[in-house]
Amino acid sequence: MSKSLQAIRGMNDILPQQTPAWRYLETTLATLLDSYGYLEIRLPILEFTDLFARGIGEGTDVVDKEMYTFLDRNNESLTLRPEGTAGCVRAVLEHGLTGGGQVQKLWYAGPMFRYEKPQKGRYRQFHQIGVEVFNLPGPDIDAELITLTWRLWKQLGLADAVTLQLNSLGSSEARGVYRDALVAYLRERFDQLDEDSQRRLTTNPLRILDSKNAQTQALLADAPTLHDYLDEESRAHFEGLKARLDAVGIKYEINPKLVRGLDYYGRTVFEWVTDKLGSQGTVCAGGRYDGLITQFGGKPTPGVGFAMGVERLVLLLETLQCVPAELSRPADAFICAFGEAAELAALALAEDIRNQVPGLRLLVNAGGGSFKSQFKKADKSGALYALILGEDELAKRVVGCKPLRDDSEQQSIAWSDLADHLASCTQQA
C-alpha cells in the first residue's frame, strides 16, 4: 500500500477555519504600518547561503544547525530564508535604496524556515511580519518602532497580555570587552555549565545569558553584567529611548540578559513577551544593527527593526478570544432560488446587491435542490439571513428574508429595497 500523502513535519496547512484570524492580524498591522509611513517590500524565499552565514553569523544555532541549505543545478549553495533582515539588507544594497543617506522605512511578510524541533508555537515553516528602518541612528526611531507595536497590541486587545523587555548591547567594542570578561568568569565554572552552554562558550558566549538551564542561570547570578561595560554613547542612546517611552506612557522592564539570537544586533534590543502561551513567550522581538550593512560591503548605515511571529500572535488572539466573531462567519446572506427563472434572477439580483453593498458576504445557492435542502445549506453556511426567491416572489419582485440566528419573523422585501435592508441588518449584527 502506498504511503498516504501528508505535509512535512513542522510545515502546516492553514485551513479555512483558521485563516480569518490570520487575515485579521495581517490586515490590522498592514493598515497600522501604512499610517506610520512604512512601505511594503517583497523578498525572495531563497537566497545564497553566504548571505546568512555573513549576516547572521557563523557559530549561531541558526547557521550551524537550523538552516535548510542545498546545492542547485549550478552547484551553488542556496538556503531557504531563516529570517528576513539579511534579505532586506541585501535588497536595499542591491537596488541602492539607502544611497546618499536615503531613509527607508520598510516592512515585509511571509514564511521563514528553520530545522528545529516542532512544538506548539514553533514550527519549521513559520511566518513573520518584519519591519526595517535604515539611515536613522537616534533613539527616536527605536522608540517609534516600539510605540507602533504597542499601538498594535491595543488595537488587537492584547495590551494586558504582553510585557516589553529592553536591553542595550552597547557598541561592538564594548561588547567585545564584556565578552572576554564573561568568558573568563564562565571558564572557571566550565564543568558546571550545561552541554549547550559549554559549546556556546567558544562560539557565541553571550547567548549563554539566555540559557533556559536553571543551573546555568544560577551560575550567572554573580557574572559580570553587560551594563557595567557599556560605552557612554550607548548609555546616552539607551537613556534617550527610555525617556521617549516614558513620555508616551509605555511600561517596560530592563532585562540585562536579553541578548537576541543573531550576531548583528548592537545597542537597543527589545522583546514583547507573554505568559499566556507557555514556554513560547516571545511574540515580537528586534533591535538595532548599525554594523550589518558594512558587514555586507556597504557604507556605514544605521539600521533597526523587529519581527513578529504570526503563528504565536494568532495563537494568542485565539487563546484570549480576541478575534472578532463576525470574521469567522463566511456569509451574511444566502440566496435560495427555486426554478430556472428564479435562479437566473437570483444571479442578477446578487450582482446588483454586491454593487450597492461592497464587502457584503453574499452566497447564492448552486446545484439546485428542494426548499428543505437549500434552506439547510443556508443555515450551514453560517449566514445571518436566508433570501428566498421562488415563483411567487419572482412575480411580485420581492424576496423573502428569513433571519437564521434568531426567532424573528420572515419579511417580504422589495428588490429595490433589499440592498439597503441587508446593509442595515448586517451592520447592526
mmCIF file of N, CA and C in Angstrom, residues 15-61:
data_model
loop_
_atom_site.group_PDB
_atom_site.id
_atom_site.type_symbol
_atom_site.label_atom_id
_atom_site.label_comp_id
_atom_site.label_asym_id
_atom_site.label_seq_id
_atom_site.Cartn_x
_atom_site.Cartn_y
_atom_site.Cartn_z
ATOM 1 N N LEU A 15 -5.840 26.081 7.529
ATOM 2 C CA LEU A 15 -7.143 25.701 6.996
ATOM 3 C C LEU A 15 -8.124 26.869 7.008
ATOM 4 N N PRO A 16 -9.210 26.759 6.206
ATOM 5 C CA PRO A 16 -10.145 27.888 6.090
ATOM 6 C C PRO A 16 -10.687 28.408 7.418
ATOM 7 N N GLN A 17 -10.900 27.522 8.388
ATOM 8 C CA GLN A 17 -11.419 27.998 9.669
ATOM 9 C C GLN A 17 -10.364 28.760 10.472
ATOM 10 N N GLN A 18 -9.090 28.639 10.064
ATOM 11 C CA GLN A 18 -8.014 29.346 10.771
ATOM 12 C C GLN A 18 -7.666 30.692 10.119
ATOM 13 N N THR A 19 -7.900 30.805 8.823
ATOM 14 C CA THR A 19 -7.420 31.989 8.109
ATOM 15 C C THR A 19 -8.074 33.309 8.521
ATOM 16 N N PRO A 20 -9.324 33.346 9.017
ATOM 17 C CA PRO A 20 -9.848 34.649 9.440
ATOM 18 C C PRO A 20 -8.988 35.351 10.488
ATOM 19 N N ALA A 21 -8.451 34.587 11.449
ATOM 20 C CA ALA A 21 -7.588 35.193 12.469
ATOM 21 C C ALA A 21 -6.301 35.711 11.848
ATOM 22 N N TRP A 22 -5.742 34.957 10.890
ATOM 23 C CA TRP A 22 -4.541 35.404 10.197
ATOM 24 C C TRP A 22 -4.798 36.704 9.437
ATOM 25 N N ARG A 23 -5.891 36.736 8.691
ATOM 26 C CA ARG A 23 -6.209 37.934 7.908
ATOM 27 C C ARG A 23 -6.468 39.131 8.816
ATOM 28 N N TYR A 24 -7.115 38.886 9.941
ATOM 29 C CA TYR A 24 -7.386 39.967 10.896
ATOM 30 C C TYR A 24 -6.083 40.580 11.391
ATOM 31 N N LEU A 25 -5.137 39.733 11.793
ATOM 32 C CA LEU A 25 -3.841 40.227 12.257
ATOM 33 C C LEU A 25 -3.101 40.944 11.137
ATOM 34 N N GLU A 26 -3.011 40.305 9.979
ATOM 35 C CA GLU A 26 -2.227 40.876 8.879
ATOM 36 C C GLU A 26 -2.826 42.189 8.384
ATOM 37 N N THR A 27 -4.153 42.260 8.271
ATOM 38 C CA THR A 27 -4.800 43.483 7.793
ATOM 39 C C THR A 27 -4.660 44.613 8.804
ATOM 40 N N THR A 28 -4.827 44.281 10.077
ATOM 41 C CA THR A 28 -4.688 45.309 11.127
ATOM 42 C C THR A 28 -3.284 45.893 11.123
ATOM 43 N N LEU A 29 -2.276 45.026 11.022
ATOM 44 C CA LEU A 29 -0.895 45.510 11.054
ATOM 45 C C LEU A 29 -0.545 46.267 9.780
ATOM 46 N N ALA A 30 -0.982 45.791 8.621
ATOM 47 C CA ALA A 30 -0.689 46.489 7.367
ATOM 48 C C ALA A 30 -1.283 47.888 7.373
ATOM 49 N N THR A 31 -2.509 48.021 7.871
ATOM 50 C CA THR A 31 -3.153 49.341 7.959
ATOM 51 C C THR A 31 -2.395 50.248 8.915
ATOM 52 N N LEU A 32 -1.951 49.683 10.040
ATOM 53 C CA LEU A 32 -1.198 50.466 11.023
ATOM 54 C C LEU A 32 0.133 50.932 10.441
ATOM 55 N N LEU A 33 0.841 50.036 9.754
ATOM 56 C CA LEU A 33 2.131 50.399 9.155
ATOM 57 C C LEU A 33 1.951 51.478 8.096
ATOM 58 N N ASP A 34 0.885 51.389 7.318
ATOM 59 C CA ASP A 34 0.588 52.440 6.345
ATOM 60 C C ASP A 34 0.436 53.788 7.043
ATOM 61 N N SER A 35 -0.228 53.790 8.178
ATOM 62 C CA SER A 35 -0.489 55.048 8.886
ATOM 63 C C SER A 35 0.778 55.666 9.453
ATOM 64 N N TYR A 36 1.828 54.851 9.663
ATOM 65 C CA TYR A 36 3.116 55.351 10.150
ATOM 66 C C TYR A 36 4.090 55.640 9.006
ATOM 67 N N GLY A 37 3.672 55.425 7.764
ATOM 68 C CA GLY A 37 4.518 55.740 6.626
ATOM 69 C C GLY A 37 5.504 54.663 6.229
ATOM 70 N N TYR A 38 5.231 53.407 6.574
ATOM 71 C CA TYR A 38 6.115 52.303 6.192
ATOM 72 C C TYR A 38 5.644 51.702 4.866
ATOM 73 N N LEU A 39 6.596 51.317 4.025
ATOM 74 C CA LEU A 39 6.298 50.808 2.691
ATOM 75 C C LEU A 39 6.618 49.323 2.618
ATOM 76 N N GLU A 40 5.775 48.563 1.905
ATOM 77 C CA GLU A 40 5.973 47.125 1.815
ATOM 78 C C GLU A 40 7.033 46.772 0.773
ATOM 79 N N ILE A 41 7.886 45.809 1.112
ATOM 80 C CA ILE A 41 8.851 45.238 0.182
ATOM 81 C C ILE A 41 8.640 43.723 0.178
ATOM 82 N N ARG A 42 8.709 43.093 -1.003
ATOM 83 C CA ARG A 42 8.506 41.646 -1.104
ATOM 84 C C ARG A 42 9.818 40.999 -1.512
ATOM 85 N N LEU A 43 10.259 40.043 -0.718
ATOM 86 C CA LEU A 43 11.605 39.475 -0.840
ATOM 87 C C LEU A 43 11.555 38.007 -1.249
ATOM 88 N N PRO A 44 12.612 37.507 -1.916
ATOM 89 C CA PRO A 44 12.662 36.097 -2.282
ATOM 90 C C PRO A 44 12.722 35.186 -1.062
ATOM 91 N N ILE A 45 12.197 33.993 -1.212
ATOM 92 C CA ILE A 45 12.287 32.990 -0.152
ATOM 93 C C ILE A 45 13.673 32.349 -0.147
ATOM 94 N N LEU A 46 14.303 32.235 -1.320
ATOM 95 C CA LEU A 46 15.634 31.647 -1.454
ATOM 96 C C LEU A 46 16.690 32.732 -1.594
ATOM 97 N N GLU A 47 17.823 32.544 -0.907
ATOM 98 C CA GLU A 47 18.976 33.430 -1.044
ATOM 99 C C GLU A 47 20.233 32.562 -1.102
ATOM 100 N N PHE A 48 21.349 33.155 -1.544
ATOM 101 C CA PHE A 48 22.621 32.458 -1.461
ATOM 102 C C PHE A 48 22.970 32.229 0.009
ATOM 103 N N THR A 49 23.478 31.060 0.314
ATOM 104 C CA THR A 49 23.766 30.684 1.698
ATOM 105 C C THR A 49 24.710 31.664 2.371
ATOM 106 N N ASP A 50 25.664 32.190 1.606
ATOM 107 C CA ASP A 50 26.651 33.098 2.176
ATOM 108 C C ASP A 50 26.017 34.334 2.810
ATOM 109 N N LEU A 51 24.861 34.747 2.288
ATOM 110 C CA LEU A 51 24.183 35.917 2.848
ATOM 111 C C LEU A 51 23.900 35.714 4.330
ATOM 112 N N PHE A 52 23.395 34.542 4.693
ATOM 113 C CA PHE A 52 23.044 34.287 6.086
ATOM 114 C C PHE A 52 24.273 33.956 6.926
ATOM 115 N N ALA A 53 25.248 33.275 6.343
ATOM 116 C CA ALA A 53 26.477 32.975 7.078
ATOM 117 C C ALA A 53 27.175 34.270 7.485
ATOM 118 N N ARG A 54 27.209 35.248 6.562
ATOM 119 C CA ARG A 54 27.850 36.533 6.855
ATOM 120 C C ARG A 54 26.988 37.409 7.755
ATOM 121 N N GLY A 55 25.687 37.388 7.508
ATOM 122 C CA GLY A 55 24.806 38.299 8.226
ATOM 123 C C GLY A 55 24.431 37.826 9.608
ATOM 124 N N ILE A 56 23.954 36.588 9.699
ATOM 125 C CA ILE A 56 23.521 36.061 10.998
ATOM 126 C C ILE A 56 24.715 35.692 11.857
ATOM 127 N N GLY A 57 25.736 35.096 11.229
ATOM 128 C CA GLY A 57 26.969 34.818 11.958
ATOM 129 C C GLY A 57 27.274 33.347 12.096
ATOM 130 N N GLU A 58 28.494 32.975 11.741
ATOM 131 C CA GLU A 58 28.973 31.611 11.993
ATOM 132 C C GLU A 58 28.972 31.361 13.500
ATOM 133 N N GLY A 59 28.622 30.157 13.885
ATOM 134 C CA GLY A 59 28.598 29.830 15.307
ATOM 135 C C GLY A 59 27.242 30.022 15.948
ATOM 136 N N THR A 60 26.308 30.675 15.252
ATOM 137 C CA THR A 60 24.955 30.780 15.789
ATOM 138 C C THR A 60 24.208 29.480 15.530
ATOM 139 N N ASP A 61 23.213 29.202 16.347
ATOM 140 C CA ASP A 61 22.406 27.996 16.156
ATOM 141 C C ASP A 61 21.725 28.013 14.798
#
